[in-house]
PDB file of C-alpha atoms in Angstrom:
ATOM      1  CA  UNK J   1     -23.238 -11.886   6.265  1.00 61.00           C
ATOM      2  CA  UNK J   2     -22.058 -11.714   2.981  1.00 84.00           C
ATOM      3  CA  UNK J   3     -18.487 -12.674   2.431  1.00 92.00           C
ATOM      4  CA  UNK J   4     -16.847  -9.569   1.066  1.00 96.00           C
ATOM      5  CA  UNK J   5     -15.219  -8.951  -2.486  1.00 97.00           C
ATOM      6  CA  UNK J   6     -11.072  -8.109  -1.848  1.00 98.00           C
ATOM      7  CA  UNK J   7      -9.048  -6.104  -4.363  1.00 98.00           C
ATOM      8  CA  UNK J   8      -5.302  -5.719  -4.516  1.00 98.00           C
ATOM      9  CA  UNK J   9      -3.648  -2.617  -5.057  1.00 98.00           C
ATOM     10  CA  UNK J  10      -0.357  -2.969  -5.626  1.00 97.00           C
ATOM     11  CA  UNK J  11       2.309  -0.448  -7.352  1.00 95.00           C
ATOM     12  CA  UNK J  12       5.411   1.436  -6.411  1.00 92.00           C
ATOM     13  CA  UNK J  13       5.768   3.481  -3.689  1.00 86.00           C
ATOM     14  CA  UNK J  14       4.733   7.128  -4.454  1.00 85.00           C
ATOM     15  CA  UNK J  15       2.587   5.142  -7.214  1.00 90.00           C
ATOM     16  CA  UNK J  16      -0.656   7.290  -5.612  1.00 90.00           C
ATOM     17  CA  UNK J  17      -2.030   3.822  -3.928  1.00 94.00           C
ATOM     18  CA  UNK J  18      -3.351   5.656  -0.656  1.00 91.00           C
ATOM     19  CA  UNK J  19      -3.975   8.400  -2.308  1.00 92.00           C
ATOM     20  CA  UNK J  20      -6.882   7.163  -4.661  1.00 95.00           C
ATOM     21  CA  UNK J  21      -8.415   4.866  -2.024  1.00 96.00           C
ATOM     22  CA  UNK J  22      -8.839   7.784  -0.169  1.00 94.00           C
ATOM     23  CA  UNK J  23     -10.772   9.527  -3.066  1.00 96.00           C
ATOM     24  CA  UNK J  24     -12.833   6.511  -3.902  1.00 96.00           C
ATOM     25  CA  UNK J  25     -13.922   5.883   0.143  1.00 95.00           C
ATOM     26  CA  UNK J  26     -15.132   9.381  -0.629  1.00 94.00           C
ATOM     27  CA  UNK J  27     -16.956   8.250  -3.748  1.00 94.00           C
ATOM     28  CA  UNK J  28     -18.282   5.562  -3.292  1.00 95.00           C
ATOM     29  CA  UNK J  29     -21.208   4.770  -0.300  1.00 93.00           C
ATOM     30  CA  UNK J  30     -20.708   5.051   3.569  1.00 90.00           C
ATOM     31  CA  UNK J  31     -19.563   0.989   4.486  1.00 89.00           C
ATOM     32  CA  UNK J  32     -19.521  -0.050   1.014  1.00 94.00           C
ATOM     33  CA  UNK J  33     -15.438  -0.128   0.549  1.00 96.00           C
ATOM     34  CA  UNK J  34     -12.745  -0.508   3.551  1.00 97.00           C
ATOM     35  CA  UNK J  35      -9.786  -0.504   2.831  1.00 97.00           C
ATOM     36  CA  UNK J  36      -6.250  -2.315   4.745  1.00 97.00           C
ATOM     37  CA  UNK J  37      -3.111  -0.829   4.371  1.00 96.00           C
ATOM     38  CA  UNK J  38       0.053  -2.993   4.456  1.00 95.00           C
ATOM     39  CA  UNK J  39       2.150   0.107   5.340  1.00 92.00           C
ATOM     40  CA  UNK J  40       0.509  -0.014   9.189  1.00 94.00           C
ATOM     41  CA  UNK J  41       2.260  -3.709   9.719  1.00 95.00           C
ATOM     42  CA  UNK J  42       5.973  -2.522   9.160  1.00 93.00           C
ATOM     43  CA  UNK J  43       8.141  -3.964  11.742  1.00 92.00           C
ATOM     44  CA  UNK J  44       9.543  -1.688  14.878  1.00 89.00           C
ATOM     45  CA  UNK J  45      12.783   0.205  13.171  1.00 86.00           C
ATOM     46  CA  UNK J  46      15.048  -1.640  15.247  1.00 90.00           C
ATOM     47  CA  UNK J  47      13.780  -4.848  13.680  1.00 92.00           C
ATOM     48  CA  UNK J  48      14.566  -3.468   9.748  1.00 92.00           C
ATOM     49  CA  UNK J  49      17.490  -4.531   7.682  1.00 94.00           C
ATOM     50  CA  UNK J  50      19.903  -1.828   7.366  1.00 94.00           C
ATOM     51  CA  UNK J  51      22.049  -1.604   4.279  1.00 95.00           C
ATOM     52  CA  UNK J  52      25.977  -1.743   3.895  1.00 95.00           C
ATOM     53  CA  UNK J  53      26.062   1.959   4.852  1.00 95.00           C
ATOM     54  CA  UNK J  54      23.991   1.602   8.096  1.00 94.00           C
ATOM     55  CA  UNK J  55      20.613   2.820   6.529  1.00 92.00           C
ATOM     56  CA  UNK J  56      17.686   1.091   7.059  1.00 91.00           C
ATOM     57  CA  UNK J  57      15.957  -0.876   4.128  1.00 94.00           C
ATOM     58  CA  UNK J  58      12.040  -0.553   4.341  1.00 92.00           C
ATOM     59  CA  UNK J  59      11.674  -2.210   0.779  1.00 94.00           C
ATOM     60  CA  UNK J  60      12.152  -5.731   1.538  1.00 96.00           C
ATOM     61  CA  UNK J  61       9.168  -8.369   1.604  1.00 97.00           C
ATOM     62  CA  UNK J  62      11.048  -9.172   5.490  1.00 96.00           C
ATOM     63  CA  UNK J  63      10.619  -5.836   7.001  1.00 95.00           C
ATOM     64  CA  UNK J  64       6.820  -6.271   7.176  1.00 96.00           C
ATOM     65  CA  UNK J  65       4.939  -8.007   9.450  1.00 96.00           C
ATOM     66  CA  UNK J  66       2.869 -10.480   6.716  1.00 97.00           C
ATOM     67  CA  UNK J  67       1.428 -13.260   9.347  1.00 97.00           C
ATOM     68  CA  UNK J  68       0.196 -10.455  11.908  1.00 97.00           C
ATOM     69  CA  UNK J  69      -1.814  -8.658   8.507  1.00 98.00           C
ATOM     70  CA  UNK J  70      -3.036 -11.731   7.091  1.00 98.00           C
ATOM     71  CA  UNK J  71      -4.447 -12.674  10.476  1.00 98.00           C
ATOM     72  CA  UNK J  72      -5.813  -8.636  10.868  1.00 98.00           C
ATOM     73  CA  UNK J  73      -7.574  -9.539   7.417  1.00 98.00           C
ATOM     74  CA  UNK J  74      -8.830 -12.449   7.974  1.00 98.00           C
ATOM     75  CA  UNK J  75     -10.649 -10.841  11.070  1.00 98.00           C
ATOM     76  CA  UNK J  76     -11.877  -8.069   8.875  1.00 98.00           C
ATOM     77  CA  UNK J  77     -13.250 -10.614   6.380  1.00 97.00           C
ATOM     78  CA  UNK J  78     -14.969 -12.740   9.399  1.00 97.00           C
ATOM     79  CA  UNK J  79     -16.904  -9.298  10.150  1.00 96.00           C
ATOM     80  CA  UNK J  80     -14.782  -7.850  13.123  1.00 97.00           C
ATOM     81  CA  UNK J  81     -13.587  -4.300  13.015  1.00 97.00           C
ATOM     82  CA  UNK J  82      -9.852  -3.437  13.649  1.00 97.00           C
ATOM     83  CA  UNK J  83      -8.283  -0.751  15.615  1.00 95.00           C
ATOM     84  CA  UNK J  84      -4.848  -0.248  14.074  1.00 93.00           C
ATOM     85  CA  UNK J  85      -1.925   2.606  14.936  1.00 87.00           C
ATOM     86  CA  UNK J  86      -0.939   4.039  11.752  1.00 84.00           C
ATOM     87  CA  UNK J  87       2.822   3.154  11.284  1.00 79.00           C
ATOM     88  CA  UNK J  88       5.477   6.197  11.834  1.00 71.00           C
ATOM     89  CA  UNK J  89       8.428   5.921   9.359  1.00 65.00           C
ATOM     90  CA  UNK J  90      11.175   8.505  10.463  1.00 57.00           C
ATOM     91  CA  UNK J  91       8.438  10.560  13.068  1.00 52.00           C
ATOM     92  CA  UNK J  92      10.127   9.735  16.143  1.00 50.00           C
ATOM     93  CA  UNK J  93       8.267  11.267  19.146  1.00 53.00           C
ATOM     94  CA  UNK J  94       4.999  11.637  17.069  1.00 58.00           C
ATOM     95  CA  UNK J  95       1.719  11.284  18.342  1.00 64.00           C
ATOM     96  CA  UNK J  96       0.148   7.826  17.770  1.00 73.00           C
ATOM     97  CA  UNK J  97      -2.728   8.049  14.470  1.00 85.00           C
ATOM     98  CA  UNK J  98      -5.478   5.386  15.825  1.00 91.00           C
ATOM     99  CA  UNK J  99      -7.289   4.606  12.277  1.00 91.00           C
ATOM    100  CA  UNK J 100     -10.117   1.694  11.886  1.00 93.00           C
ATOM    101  CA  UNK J 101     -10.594  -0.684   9.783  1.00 95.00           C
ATOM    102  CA  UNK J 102     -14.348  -1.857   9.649  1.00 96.00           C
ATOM    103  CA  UNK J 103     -16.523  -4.893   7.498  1.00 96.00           C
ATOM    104  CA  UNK J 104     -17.403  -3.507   4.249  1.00 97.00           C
ATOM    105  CA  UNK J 105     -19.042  -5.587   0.838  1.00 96.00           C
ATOM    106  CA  UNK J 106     -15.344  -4.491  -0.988  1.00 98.00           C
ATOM    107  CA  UNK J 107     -11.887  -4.461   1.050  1.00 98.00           C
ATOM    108  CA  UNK J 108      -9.144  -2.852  -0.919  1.00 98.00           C
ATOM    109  CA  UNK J 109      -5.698  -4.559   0.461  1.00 98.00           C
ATOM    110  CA  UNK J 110      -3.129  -2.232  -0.354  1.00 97.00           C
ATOM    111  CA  UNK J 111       0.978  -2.181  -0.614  1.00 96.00           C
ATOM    112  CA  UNK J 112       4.203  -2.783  -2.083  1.00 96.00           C
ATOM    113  CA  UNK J 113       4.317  -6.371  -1.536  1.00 96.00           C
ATOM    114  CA  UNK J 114       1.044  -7.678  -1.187  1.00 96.00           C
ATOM    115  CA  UNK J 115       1.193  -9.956  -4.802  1.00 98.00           C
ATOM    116  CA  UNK J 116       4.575 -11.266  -3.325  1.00 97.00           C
ATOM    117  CA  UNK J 117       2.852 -12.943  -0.264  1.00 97.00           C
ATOM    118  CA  UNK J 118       1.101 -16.338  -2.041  1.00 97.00           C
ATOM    119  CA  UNK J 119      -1.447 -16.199   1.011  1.00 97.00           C
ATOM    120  CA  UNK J 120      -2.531 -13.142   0.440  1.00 97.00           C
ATOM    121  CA  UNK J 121      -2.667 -13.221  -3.376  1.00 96.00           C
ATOM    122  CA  UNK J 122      -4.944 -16.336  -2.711  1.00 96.00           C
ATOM    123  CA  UNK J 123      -7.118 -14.204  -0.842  1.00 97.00           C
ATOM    124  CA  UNK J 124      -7.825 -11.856  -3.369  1.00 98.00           C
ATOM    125  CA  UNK J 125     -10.655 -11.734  -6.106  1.00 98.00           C
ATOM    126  CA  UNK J 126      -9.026  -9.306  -8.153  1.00 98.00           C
ATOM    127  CA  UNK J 127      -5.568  -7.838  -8.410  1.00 98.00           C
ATOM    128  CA  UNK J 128      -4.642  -3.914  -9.199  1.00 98.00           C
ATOM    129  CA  UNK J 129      -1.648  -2.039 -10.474  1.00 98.00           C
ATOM    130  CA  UNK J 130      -1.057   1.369 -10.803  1.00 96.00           C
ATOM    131  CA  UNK J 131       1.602   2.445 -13.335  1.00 94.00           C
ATOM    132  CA  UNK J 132       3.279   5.557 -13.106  1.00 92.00           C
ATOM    133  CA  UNK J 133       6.885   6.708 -14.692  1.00 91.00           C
ATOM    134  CA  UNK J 134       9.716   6.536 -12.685  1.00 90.00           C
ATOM    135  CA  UNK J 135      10.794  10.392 -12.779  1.00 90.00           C
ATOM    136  CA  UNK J 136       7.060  10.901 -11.633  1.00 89.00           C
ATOM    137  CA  UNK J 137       6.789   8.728  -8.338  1.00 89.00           C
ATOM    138  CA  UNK J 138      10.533   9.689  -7.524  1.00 90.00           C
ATOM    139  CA  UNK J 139       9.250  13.488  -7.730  1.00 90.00           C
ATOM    140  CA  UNK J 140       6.050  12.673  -5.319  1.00 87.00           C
ATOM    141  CA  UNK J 141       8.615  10.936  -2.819  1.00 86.00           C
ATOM    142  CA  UNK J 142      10.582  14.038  -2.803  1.00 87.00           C
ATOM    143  CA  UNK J 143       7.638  16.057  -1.743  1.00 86.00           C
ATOM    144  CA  UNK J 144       5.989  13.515   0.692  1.00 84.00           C
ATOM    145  CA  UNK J 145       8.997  12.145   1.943  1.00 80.00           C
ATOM    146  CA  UNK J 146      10.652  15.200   2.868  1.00 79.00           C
ATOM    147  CA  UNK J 147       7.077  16.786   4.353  1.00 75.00           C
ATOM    148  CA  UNK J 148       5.655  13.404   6.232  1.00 74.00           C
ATOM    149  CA  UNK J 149       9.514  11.770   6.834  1.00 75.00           C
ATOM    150  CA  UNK J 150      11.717  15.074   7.278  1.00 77.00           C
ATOM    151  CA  UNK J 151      14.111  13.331   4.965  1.00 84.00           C
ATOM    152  CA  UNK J 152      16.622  15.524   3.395  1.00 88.00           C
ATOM    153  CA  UNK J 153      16.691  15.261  -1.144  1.00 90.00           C
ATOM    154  CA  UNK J 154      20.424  13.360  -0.802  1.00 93.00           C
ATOM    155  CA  UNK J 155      18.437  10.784   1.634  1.00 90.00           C
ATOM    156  CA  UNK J 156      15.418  10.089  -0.439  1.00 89.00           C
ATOM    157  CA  UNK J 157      17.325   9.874  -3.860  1.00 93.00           C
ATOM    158  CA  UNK J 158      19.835   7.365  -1.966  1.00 94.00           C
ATOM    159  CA  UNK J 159      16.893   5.540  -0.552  1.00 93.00           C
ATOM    160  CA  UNK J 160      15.020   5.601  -4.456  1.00 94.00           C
ATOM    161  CA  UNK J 161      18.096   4.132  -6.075  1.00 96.00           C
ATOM    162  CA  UNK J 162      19.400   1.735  -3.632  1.00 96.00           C
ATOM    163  CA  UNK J 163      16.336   0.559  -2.129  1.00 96.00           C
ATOM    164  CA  UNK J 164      12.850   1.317  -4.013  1.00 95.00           C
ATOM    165  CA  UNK J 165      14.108   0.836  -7.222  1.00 96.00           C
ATOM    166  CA  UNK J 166      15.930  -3.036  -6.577  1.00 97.00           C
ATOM    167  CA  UNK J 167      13.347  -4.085  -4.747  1.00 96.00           C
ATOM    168  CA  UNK J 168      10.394  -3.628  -7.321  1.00 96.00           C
ATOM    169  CA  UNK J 169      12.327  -4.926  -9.623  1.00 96.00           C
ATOM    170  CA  UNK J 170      12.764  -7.733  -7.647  1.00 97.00           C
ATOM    171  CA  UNK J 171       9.497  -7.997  -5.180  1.00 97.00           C
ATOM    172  CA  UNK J 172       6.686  -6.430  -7.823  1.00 96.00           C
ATOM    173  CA  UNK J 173       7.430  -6.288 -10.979  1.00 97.00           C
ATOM    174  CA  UNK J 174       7.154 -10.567 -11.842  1.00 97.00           C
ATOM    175  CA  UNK J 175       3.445 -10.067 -10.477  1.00 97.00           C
ATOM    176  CA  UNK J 176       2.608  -7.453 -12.799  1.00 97.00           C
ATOM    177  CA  UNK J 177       1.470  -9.299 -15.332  1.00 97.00           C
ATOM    178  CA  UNK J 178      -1.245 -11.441 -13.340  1.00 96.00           C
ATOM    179  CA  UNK J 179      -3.085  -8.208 -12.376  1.00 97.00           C
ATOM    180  CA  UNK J 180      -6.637  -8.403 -13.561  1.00 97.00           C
ATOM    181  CA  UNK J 181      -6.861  -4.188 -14.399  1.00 96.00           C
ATOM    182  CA  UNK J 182      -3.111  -1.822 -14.964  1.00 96.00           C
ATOM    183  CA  UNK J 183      -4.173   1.337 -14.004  1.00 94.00           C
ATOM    184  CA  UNK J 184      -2.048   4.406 -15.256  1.00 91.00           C
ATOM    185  CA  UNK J 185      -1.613   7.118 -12.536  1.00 86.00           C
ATOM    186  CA  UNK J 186       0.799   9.734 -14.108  1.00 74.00           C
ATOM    187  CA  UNK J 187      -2.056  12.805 -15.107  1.00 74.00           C
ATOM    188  CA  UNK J 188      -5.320  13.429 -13.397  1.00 84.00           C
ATOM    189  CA  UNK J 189      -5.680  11.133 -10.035  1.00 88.00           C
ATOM    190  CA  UNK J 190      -9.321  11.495 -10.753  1.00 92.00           C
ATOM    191  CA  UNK J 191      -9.222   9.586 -13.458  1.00 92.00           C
ATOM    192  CA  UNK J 192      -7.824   6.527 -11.764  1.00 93.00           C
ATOM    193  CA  UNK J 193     -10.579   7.082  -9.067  1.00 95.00           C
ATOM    194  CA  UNK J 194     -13.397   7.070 -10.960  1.00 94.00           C
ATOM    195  CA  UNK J 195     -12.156   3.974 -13.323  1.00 94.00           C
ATOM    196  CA  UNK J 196     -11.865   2.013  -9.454  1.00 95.00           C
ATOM    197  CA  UNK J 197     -15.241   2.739  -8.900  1.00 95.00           C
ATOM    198  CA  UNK J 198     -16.686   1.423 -12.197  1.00 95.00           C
ATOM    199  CA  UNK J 199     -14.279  -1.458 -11.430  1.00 95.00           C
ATOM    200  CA  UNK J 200     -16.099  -2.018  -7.870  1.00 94.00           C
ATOM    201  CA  UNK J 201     -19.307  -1.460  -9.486  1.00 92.00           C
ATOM    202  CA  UNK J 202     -18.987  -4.491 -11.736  1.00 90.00           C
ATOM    203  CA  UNK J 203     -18.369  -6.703  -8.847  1.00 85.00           C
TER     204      UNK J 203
END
């Protein structure tokens, strides 16, 4: 077997990151990309750091289960498929999401904090961005967040100033500038999509 080509896609959250992945899977052909999210390895809620005001603080490096997905990848990589349950932020009482993970020539390893990790950014071949405003990914949050999360607009702007915006600042942006491709996700999502799959196509 042919050890497969890994590409990390890193950028804020509401950056688009699942988003396009999805598209490209969709693109591209049937086994030839797989992709890992880090969102699915978030620790239980009870386990999360909650802030001085009692609200819990998803965007810290500590709140996600790193050892657990590097040893998931590393399976993946050796050729072994994974079952995973897709991680429920605020759903309480929802249904379980069973999603697979299976071998594939290119494995996209996407999240917030996956440059942070030095194991994992050793793992890599190539390393992703995606750059979008501020006022744009704070508007997509306020969509998804209050449609997927049932968070209320007061929640998800406390959350965007007091906990997304620190920790990029703190977590992502000094990795920014080793990133072998910036990709700038603030217009047609397309367009990001089909520069990924010239991107994969060069590998």
């Amino acid at each position: 077997m042919t050890t497969p080509k890994l590409i990390g896609l890193c950028g804020i959250s509401g950056s688009g990151k699942t988003h396009i992945l999805e598209e490209l899977q969709k693109e591209m052909p049937v086994g030839k990309v797989s992709v890992l999210s880090f969102d699915n390895y978030y620790k239980p809620a009870i386990e999360q750091v909650a802030d001085e005001n009692g609200f819990l603080n998803f965007d810290l490096p500590e709140g996600v289960d790193d050892l657990k997905f590097i040893s998931d990848l590393r399976s993946l990589i050796a050729g072994e498929t994974l079952i995973l349950k897709q991680y429920n932020f605020n759903t309480l009482g929802a249904p379980d999401k069973i999603l697979t993970a299976k071998p594939a020539d290119i494995i996209f390893v996407e999240g917030i904090f996956i440059f942070h990790f030095e194991e994992i950014r050793n793992l890599l071949n190539k390393k992703i961005y995606l750059e979008v405003p501020d006022p744009v990914t704070l508007e997509r949050r306020l969509k998804r967040d209050n449609l997927e999360r049932g968070l209320t607009e007061e929640e998800i702007h406390y959350q965007w100033q007091n906990h997304v915006l620190p920790g990029h600042i703190k977590y992502v942006q000094p990795y920014i500038p080793t990133a072998d491709l910036i990709l700038h996700n603030s217009a047609d999502i397309m367009d990001c999509v089909i520069a990924l799959k010239e991107f994969c196509e060069k590998m």
